[in-house]
PDB file of C-alpha atoms and ligand atoms in Angstrom:
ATOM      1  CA  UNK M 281       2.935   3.882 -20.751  1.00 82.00           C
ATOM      2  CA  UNK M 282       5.217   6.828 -20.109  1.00 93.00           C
ATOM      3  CA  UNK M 283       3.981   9.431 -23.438  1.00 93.00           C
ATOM      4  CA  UNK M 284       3.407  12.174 -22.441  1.00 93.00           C
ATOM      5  CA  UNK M 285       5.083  12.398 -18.997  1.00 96.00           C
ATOM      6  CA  UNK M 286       5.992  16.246 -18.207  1.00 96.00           C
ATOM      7  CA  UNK M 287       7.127  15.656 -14.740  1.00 97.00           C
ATOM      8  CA  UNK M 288       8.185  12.797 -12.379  1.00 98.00           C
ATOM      9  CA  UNK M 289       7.597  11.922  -8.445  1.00 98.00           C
ATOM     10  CA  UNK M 290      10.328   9.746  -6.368  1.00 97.00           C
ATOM     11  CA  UNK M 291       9.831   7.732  -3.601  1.00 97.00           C
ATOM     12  CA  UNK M 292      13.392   8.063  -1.695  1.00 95.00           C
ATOM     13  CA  UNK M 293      13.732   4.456   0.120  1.00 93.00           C
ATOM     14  CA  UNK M 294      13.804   1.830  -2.785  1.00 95.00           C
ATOM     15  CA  UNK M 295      14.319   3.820  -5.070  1.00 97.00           C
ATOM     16  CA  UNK M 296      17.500   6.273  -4.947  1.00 96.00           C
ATOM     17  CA  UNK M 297      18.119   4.575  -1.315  1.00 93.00           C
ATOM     18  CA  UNK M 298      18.073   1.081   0.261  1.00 92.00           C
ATOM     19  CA  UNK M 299      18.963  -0.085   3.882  1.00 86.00           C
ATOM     20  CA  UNK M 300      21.308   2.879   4.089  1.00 84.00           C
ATOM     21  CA  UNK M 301      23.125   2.777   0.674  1.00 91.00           C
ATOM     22  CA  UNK M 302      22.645   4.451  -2.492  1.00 94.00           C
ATOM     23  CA  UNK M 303      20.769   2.265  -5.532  1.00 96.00           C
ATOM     24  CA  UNK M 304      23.127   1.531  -8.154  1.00 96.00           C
ATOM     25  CA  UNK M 305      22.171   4.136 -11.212  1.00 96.00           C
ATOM     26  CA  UNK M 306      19.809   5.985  -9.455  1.00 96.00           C
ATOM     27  CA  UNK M 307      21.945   9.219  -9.234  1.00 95.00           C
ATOM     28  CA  UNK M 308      22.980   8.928 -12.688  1.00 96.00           C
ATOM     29  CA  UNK M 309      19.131   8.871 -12.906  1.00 97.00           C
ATOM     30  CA  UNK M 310      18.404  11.696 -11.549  1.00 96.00           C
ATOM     31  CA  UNK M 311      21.518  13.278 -12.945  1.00 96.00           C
ATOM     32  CA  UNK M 312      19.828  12.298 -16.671  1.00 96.00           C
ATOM     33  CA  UNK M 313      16.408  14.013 -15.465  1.00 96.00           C
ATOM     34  CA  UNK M 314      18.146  16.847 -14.354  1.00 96.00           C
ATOM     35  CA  UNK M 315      20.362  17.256 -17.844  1.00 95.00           C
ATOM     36  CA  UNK M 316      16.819  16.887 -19.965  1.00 95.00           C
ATOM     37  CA  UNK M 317      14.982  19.374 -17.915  1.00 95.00           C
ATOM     38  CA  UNK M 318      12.757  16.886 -16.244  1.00 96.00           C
ATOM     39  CA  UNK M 319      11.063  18.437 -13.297  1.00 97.00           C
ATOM     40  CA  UNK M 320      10.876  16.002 -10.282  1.00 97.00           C
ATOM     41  CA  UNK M 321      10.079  16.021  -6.384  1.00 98.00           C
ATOM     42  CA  UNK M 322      11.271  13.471  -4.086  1.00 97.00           C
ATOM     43  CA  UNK M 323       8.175  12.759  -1.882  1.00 97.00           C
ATOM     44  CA  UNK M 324       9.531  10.277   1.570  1.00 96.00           C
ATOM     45  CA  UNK M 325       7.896   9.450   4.478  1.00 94.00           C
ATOM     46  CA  UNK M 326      11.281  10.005   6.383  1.00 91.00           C
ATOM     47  CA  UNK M 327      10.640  12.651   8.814  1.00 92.00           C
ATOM     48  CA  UNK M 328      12.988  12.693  11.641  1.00 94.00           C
ATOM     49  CA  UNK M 329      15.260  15.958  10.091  1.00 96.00           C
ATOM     50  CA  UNK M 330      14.908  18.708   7.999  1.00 98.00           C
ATOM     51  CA  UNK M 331      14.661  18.716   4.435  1.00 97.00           C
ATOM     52  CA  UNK M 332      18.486  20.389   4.363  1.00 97.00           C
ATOM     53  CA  UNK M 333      19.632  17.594   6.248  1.00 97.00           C
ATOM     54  CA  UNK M 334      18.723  14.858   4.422  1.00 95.00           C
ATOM     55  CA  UNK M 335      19.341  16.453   0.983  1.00 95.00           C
ATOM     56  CA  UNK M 336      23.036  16.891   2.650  1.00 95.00           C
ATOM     57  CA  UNK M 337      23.010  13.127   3.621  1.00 92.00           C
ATOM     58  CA  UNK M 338      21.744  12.263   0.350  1.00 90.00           C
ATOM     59  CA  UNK M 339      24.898  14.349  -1.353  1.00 90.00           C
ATOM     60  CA  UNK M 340      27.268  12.950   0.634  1.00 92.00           C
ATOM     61  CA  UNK M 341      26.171   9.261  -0.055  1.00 89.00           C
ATOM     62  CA  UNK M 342      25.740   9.722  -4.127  1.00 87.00           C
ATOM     63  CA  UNK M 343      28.281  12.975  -4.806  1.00 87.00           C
ATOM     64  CA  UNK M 344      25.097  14.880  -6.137  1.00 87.00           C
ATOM     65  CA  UNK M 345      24.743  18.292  -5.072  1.00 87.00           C
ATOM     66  CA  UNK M 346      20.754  18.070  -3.682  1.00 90.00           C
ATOM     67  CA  UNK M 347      18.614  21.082  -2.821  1.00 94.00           C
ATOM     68  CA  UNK M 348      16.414  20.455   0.297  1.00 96.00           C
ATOM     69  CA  UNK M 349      13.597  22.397  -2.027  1.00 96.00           C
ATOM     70  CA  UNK M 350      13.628  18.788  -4.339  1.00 96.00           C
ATOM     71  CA  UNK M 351      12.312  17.033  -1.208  1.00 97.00           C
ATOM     72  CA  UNK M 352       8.719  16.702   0.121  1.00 98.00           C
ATOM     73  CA  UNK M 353       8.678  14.809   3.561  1.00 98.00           C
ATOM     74  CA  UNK M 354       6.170  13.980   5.702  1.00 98.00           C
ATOM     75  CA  UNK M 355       7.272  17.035   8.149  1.00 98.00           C
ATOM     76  CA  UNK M 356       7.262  19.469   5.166  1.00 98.00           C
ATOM     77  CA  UNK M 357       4.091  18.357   4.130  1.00 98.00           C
ATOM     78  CA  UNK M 358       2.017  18.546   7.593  1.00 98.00           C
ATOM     79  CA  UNK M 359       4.119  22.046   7.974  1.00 98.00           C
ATOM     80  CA  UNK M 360       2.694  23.404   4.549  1.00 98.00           C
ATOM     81  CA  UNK M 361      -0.571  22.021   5.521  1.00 98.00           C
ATOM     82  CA  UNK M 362      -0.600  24.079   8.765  1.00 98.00           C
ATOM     83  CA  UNK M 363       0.616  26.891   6.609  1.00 98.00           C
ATOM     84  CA  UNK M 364      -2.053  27.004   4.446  1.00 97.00           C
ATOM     85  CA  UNK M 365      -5.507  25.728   7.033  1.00 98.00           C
ATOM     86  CA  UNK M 366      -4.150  27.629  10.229  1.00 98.00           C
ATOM     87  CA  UNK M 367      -2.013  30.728   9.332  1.00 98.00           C
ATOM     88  CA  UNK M 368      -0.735  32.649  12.191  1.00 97.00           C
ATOM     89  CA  UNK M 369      -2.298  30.510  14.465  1.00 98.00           C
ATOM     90  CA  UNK M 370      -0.615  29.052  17.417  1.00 98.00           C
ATOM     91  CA  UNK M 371       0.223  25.346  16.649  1.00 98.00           C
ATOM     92  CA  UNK M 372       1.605  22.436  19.166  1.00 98.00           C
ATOM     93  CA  UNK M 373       4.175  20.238  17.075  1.00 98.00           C
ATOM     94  CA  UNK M 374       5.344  16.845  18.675  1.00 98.00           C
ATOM     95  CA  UNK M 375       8.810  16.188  16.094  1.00 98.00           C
ATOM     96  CA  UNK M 376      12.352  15.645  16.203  1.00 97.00           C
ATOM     97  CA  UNK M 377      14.216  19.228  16.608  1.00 97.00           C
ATOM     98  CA  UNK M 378      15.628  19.260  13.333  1.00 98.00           C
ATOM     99  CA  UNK M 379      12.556  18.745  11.567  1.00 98.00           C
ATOM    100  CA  UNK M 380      10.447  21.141  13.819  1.00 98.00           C
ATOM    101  CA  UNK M 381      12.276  23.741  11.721  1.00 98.00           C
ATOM    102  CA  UNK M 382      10.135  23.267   8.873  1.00 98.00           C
ATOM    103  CA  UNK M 383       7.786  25.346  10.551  1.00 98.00           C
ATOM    104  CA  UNK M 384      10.025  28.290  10.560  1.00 98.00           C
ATOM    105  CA  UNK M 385       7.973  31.338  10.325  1.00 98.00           C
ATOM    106  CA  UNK M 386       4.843  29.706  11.983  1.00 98.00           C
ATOM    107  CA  UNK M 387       3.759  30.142  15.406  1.00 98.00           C
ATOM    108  CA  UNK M 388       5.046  26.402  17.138  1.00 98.00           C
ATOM    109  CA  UNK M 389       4.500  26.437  21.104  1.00 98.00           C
ATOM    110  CA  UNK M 390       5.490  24.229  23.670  1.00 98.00           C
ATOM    111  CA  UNK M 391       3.601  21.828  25.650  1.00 98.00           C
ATOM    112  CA  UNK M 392       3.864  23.315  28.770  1.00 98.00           C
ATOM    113  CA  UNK M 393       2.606  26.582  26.847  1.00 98.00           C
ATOM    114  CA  UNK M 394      -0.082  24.855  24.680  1.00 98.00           C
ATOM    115  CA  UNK M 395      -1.424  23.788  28.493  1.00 97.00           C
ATOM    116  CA  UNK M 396      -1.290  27.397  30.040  1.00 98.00           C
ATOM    117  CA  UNK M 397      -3.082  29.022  26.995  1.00 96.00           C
ATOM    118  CA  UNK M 398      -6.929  29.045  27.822  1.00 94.00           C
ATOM    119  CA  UNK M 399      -7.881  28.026  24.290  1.00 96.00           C
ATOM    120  CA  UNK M 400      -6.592  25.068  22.830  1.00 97.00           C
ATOM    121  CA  UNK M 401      -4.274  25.582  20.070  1.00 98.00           C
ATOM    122  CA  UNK M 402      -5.452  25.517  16.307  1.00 98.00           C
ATOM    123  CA  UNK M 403      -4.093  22.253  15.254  1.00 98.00           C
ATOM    124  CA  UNK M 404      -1.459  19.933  17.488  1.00 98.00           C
ATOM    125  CA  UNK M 405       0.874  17.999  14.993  1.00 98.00           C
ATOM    126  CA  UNK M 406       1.908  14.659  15.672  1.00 98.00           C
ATOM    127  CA  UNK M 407       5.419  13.587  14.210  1.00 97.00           C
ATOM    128  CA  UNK M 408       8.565  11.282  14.760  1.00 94.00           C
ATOM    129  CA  UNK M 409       9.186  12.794  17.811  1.00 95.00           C
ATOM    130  CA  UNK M 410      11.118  10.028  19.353  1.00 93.00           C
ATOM    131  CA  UNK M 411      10.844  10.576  23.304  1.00 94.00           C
ATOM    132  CA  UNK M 412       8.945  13.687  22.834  1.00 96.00           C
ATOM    133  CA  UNK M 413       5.652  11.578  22.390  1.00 97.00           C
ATOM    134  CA  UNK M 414       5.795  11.037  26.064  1.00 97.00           C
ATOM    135  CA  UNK M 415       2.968  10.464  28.083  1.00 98.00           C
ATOM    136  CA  UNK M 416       2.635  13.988  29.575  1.00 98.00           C
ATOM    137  CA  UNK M 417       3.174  15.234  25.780  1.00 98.00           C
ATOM    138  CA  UNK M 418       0.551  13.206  24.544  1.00 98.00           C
ATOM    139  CA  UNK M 419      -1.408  13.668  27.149  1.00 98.00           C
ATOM    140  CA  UNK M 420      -1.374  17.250  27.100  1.00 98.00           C
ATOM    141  CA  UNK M 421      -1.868  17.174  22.750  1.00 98.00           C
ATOM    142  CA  UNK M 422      -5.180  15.106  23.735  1.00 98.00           C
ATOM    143  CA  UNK M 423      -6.643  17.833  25.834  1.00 98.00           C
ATOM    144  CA  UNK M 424      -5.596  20.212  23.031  1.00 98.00           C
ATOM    145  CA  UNK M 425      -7.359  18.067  20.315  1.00 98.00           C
ATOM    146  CA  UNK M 426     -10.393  17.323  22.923  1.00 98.00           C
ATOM    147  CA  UNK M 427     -10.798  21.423  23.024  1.00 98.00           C
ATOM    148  CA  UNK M 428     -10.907  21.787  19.110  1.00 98.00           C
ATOM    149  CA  UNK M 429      -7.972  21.474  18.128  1.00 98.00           C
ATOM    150  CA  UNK M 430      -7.023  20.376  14.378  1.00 98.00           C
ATOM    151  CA  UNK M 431      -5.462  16.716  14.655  1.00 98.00           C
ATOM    152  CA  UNK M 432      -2.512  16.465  11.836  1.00 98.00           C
ATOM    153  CA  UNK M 433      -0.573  13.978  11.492  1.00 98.00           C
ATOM    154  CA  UNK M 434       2.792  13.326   9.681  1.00 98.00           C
ATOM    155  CA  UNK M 435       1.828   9.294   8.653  1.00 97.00           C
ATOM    156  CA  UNK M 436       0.211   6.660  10.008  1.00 96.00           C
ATOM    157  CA  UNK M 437       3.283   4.082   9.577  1.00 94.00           C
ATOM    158  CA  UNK M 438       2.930   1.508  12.489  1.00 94.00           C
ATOM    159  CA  UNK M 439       6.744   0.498  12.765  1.00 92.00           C
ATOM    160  CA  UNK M 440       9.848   0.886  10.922  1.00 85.00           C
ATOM    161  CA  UNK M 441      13.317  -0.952  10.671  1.00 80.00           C
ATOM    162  CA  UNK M 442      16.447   0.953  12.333  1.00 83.00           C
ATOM    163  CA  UNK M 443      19.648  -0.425  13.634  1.00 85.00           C
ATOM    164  CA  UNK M 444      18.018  -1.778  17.142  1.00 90.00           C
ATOM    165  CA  UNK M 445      15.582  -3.855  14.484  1.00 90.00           C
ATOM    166  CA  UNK M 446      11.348  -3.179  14.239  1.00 92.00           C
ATOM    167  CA  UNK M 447      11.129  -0.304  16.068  1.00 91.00           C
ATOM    168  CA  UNK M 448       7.961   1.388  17.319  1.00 93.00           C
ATOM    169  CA  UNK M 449       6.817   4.203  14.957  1.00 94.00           C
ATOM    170  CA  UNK M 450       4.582   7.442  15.408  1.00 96.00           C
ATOM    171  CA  UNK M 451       1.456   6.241  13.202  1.00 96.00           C
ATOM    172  CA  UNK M 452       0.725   3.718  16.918  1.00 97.00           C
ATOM    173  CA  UNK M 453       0.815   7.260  18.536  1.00 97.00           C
ATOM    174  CA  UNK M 454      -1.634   8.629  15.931  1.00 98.00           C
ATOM    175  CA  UNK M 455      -3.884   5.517  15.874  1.00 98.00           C
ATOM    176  CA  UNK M 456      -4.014   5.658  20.275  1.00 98.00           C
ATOM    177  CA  UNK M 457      -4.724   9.324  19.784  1.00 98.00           C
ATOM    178  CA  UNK M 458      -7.679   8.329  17.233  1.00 98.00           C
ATOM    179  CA  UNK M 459      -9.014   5.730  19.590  1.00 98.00           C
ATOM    180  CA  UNK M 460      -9.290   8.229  22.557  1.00 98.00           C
ATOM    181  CA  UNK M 461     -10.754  10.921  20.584  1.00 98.00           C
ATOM    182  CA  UNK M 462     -13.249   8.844  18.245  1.00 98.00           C
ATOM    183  CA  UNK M 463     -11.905  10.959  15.386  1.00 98.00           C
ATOM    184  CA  UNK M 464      -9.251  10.510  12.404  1.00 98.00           C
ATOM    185  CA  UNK M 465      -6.277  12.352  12.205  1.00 98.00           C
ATOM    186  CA  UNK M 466      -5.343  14.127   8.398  1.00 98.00           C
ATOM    187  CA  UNK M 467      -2.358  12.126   7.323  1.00 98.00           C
ATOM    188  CA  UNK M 468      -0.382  14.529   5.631  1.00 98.00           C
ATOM    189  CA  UNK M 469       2.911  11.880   3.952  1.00 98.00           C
ATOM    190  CA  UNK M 470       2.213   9.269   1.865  1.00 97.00           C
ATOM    191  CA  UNK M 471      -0.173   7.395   1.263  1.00 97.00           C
ATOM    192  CA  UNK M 472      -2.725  10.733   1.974  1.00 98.00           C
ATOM    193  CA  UNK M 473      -3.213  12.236  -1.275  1.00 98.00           C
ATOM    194  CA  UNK M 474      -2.263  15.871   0.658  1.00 98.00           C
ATOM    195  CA  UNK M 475       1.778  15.070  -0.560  1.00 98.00           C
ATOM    196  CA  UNK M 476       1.301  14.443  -4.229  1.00 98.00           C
ATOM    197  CA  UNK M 477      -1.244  17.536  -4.278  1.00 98.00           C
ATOM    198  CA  UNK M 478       1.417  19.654  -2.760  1.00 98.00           C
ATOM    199  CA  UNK M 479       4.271  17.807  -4.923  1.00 98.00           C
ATOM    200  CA  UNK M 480       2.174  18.618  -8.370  1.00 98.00           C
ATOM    201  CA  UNK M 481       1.416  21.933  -6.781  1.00 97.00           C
ATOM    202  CA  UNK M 482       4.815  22.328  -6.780  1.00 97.00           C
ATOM    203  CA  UNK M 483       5.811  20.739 -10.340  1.00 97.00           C
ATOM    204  CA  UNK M 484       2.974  23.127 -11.624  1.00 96.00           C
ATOM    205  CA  UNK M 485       4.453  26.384 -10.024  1.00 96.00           C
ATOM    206  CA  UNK M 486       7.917  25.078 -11.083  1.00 95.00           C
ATOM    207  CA  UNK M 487       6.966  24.748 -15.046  1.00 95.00           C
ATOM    208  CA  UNK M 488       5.354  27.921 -15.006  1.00 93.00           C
ATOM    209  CA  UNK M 489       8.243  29.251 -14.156  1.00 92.00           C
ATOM    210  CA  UNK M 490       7.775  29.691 -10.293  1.00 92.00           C
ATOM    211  CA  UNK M 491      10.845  28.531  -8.025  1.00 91.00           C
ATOM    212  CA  UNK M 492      13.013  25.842  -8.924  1.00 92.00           C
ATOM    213  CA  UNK M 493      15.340  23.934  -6.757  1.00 94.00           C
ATOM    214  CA  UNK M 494      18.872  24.607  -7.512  1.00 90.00           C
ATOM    215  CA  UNK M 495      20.213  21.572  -9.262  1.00 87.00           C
ATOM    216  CA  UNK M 496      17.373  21.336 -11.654  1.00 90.00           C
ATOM    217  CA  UNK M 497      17.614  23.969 -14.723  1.00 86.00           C
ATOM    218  CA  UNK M 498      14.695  25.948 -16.830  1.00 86.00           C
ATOM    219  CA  UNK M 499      12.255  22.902 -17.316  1.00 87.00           C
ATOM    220  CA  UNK M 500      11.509  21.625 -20.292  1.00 84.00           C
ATOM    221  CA  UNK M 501       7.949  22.123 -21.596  1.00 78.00           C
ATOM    222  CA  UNK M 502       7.886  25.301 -18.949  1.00 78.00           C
ATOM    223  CA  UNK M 503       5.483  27.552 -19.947  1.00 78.00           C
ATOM    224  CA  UNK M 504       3.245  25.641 -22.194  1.00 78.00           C
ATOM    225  CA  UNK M 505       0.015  23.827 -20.349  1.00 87.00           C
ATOM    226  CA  UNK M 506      -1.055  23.919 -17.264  1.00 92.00           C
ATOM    227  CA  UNK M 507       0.625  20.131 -15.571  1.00 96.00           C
ATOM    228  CA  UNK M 508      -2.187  17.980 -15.234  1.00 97.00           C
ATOM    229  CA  UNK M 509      -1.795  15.369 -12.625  1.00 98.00           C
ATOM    230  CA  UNK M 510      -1.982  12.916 -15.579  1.00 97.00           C
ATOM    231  CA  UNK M 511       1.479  14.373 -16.946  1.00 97.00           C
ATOM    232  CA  UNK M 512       3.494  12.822 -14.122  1.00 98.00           C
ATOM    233  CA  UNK M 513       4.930   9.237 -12.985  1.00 98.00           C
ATOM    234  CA  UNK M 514       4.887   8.125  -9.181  1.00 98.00           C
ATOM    235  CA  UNK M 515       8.275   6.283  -9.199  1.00 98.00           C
ATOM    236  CA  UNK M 516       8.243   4.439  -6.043  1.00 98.00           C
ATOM    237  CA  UNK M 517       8.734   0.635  -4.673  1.00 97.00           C
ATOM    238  CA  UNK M 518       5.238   0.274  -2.805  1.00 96.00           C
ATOM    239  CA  UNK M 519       2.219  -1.209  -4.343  1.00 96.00           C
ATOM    240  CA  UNK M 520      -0.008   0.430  -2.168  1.00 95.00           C
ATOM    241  CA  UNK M 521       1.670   3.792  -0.330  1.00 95.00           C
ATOM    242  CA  UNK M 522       3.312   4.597  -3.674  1.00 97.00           C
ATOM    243  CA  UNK M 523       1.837   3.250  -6.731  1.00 97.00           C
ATOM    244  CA  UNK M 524      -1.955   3.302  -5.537  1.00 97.00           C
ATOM    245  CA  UNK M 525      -2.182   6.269  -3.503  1.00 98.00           C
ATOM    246  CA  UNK M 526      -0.520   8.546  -6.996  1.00 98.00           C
ATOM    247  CA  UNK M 527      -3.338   7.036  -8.762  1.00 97.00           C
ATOM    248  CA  UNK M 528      -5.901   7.491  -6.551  1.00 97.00           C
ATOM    249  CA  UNK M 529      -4.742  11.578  -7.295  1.00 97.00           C
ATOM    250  CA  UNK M 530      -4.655  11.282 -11.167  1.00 98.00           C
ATOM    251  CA  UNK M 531      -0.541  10.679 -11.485  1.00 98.00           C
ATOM    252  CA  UNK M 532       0.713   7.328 -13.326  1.00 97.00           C
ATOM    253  CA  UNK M 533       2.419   5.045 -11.242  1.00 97.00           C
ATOM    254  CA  UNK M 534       5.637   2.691 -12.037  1.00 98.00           C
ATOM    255  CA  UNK M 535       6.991  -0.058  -9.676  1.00 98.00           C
ATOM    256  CA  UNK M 536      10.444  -0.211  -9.353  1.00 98.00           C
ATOM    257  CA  UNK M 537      12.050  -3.893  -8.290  1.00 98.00           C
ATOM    258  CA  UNK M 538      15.207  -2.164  -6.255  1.00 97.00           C
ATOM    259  CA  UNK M 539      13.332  -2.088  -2.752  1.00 95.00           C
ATOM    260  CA  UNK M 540      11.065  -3.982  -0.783  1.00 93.00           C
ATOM    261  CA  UNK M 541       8.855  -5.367  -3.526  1.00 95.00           C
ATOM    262  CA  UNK M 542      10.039  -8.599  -5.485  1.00 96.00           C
ATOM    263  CA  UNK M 543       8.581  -9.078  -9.273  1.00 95.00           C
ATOM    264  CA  UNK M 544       6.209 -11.824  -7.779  1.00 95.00           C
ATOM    265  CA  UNK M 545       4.894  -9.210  -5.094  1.00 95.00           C
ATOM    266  CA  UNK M 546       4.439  -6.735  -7.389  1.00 95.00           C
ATOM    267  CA  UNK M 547       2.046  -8.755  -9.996  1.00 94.00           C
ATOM    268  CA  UNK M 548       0.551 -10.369  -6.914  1.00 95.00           C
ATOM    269  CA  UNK M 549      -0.105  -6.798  -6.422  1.00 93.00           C
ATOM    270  CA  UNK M 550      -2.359  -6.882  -9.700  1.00 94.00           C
ATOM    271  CA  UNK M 551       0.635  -4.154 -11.303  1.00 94.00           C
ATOM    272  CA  UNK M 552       0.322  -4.811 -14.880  1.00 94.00           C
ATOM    273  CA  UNK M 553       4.257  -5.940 -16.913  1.00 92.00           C
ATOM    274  CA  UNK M 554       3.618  -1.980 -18.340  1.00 92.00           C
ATOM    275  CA  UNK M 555       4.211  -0.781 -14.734  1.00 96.00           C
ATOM    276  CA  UNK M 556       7.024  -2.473 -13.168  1.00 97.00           C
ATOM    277  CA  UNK M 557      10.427  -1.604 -14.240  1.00 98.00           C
ATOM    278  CA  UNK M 558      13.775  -2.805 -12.968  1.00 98.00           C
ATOM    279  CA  UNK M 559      15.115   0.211 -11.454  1.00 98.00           C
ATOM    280  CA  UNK M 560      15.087   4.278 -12.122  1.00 98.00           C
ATOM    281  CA  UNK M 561      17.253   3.948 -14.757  1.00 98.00           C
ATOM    282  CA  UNK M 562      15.076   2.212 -16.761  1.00 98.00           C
ATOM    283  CA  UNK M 563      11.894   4.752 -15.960  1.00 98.00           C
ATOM    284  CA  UNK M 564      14.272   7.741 -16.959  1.00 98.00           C
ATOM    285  CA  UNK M 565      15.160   6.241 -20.275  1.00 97.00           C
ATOM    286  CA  UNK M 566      12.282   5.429 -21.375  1.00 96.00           C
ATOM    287  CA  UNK M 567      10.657   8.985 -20.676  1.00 95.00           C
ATOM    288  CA  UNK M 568      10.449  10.532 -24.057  1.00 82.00           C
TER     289      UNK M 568
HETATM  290 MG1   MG A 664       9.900   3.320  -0.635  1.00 66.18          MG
END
């Protein structure tokens, strides 16, 4: 199932993370990966901070030293997207502060200045933005996107769990933004095939010997092939956001039991014995 695997894809929650604690062997996981010169990207929906921050979370809850550059979130991913469809273009972000810095070197206005501009922005972005997504901000992103704006979106995830229990989450935004408009936002996180394009984009670059996050050495098999999306594993715990949506893009896909999918679920699923595995640890060692 796993010949031939060049380079590997983690989901974050369920898989190195669950409700708040690390998963037992998943840093020694990653640890092994990194030792054997296995490229990898950790692609998460999470995307209420920047990529720094929760690499610096992540450190401090497993005592590995994690570059922000070995993380794809939902915010990084809209943020390259605007990076590469609108460059230089004025852009109207609705996200947390700390993740609003992944567009750093773009041109991000405000509301109020997205509504005194005569021409709506190029795209309005539409993100965890917690209070932000107020009515007036919303209201004012829907004039933007009934102008011509480009309508990104960071997911499409309806709720999520946090300490106060289900809690409202941005995709309701996006889908009451679709409704108005009669038109579909691009998702940019998972399960839009725009994050594992930019995560293999990424892999690729990194095995031909483009940058390399900090903790993971000269890759093995660098400089041979060109990565095809074939070459790399999807290791996440979701049927359908993970495991389906890395498919749909070419990558292999393994279901891991350490999150919110139970064996039963997961051949309920239709995932085949050859793609479920008990945990990370047993992915990683059986990579060849
Ligand atoms: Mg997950």
């Amino acid at each position: 199932m796993l010949d031939g695997v060049r380079a590997v894809v983690l989901d974050a929650d369920g898989v190195l993370m669950f409700r708040g604690a690390p998963v037992a062997g998943a840093a020694e996981a990653v640890a092994d990966l990194r030792r054997r010169g296995i490229a990898y990207r950790v692609v998460t929906n999470y995307s209420s901070a920047h990529r720094t921050s929760l690499a610096a979370a992540f450190g401090r809850a497993t005592g590995l030293e994690v570059d922000g550059m070995e993380i794809i979130t939902a915010a990084s991913a809209a943020a390259t997207y605007t990076a590469q469809h609108h460059p230089g273009l004025p852009l109207l972000v609705l996200a947390a502060p700390d993740a609003r810095r992944e567009w750093q070197g773009q041109e991000v206005i405000t509301p109020a200045e997205a509504e005194a501009r005569r021409a709506p922005v190029a795209a309005v972005v539409i993100g965890d933005a917690g209070d932000d997504l107020s009515f007036a901000n919303l209201d004012i992103a829907f004039r933007q996107l009934r102008g011509g704006a480009a309508f990104v979106a960071m997911h499409r995830n309806a709720w999520w769990m946090t300490p106060k229990g289900f809690t409202l989450d941005a995709g309701a935004v996006v889908a009451g933004l679709e409704f108005a408009l009669g038109r579909k936002a691009v998702i940019c996180g998972k399960p839009s095939p725009v994050v594992f394009r930019q995560a293999l984009s990424e892999l690729r670059s990194q095995l031909a010997g483009g940058p390399r996050p900090a903790g993971q050495g000269e890759p093995r098999g660098s400089g041979g092939a060109r990565l095809r999306a074939a070459d790399v594993v999807m290791v996440g715990d979701d049927p359908r956001a993970d495991i389906a949506a890395a498919r749909r893009v070419g990558l292999r896909g393994v279901l891991v039991l350490t999150g919110k999918t139970t064996a039963s679920d997961a051949r309920a699923a239709g995932l085949p014995p050859g793609r479920i595995a008990a945990d990370l640890r047993e992915v990683v060692r059986a990579l060849r």
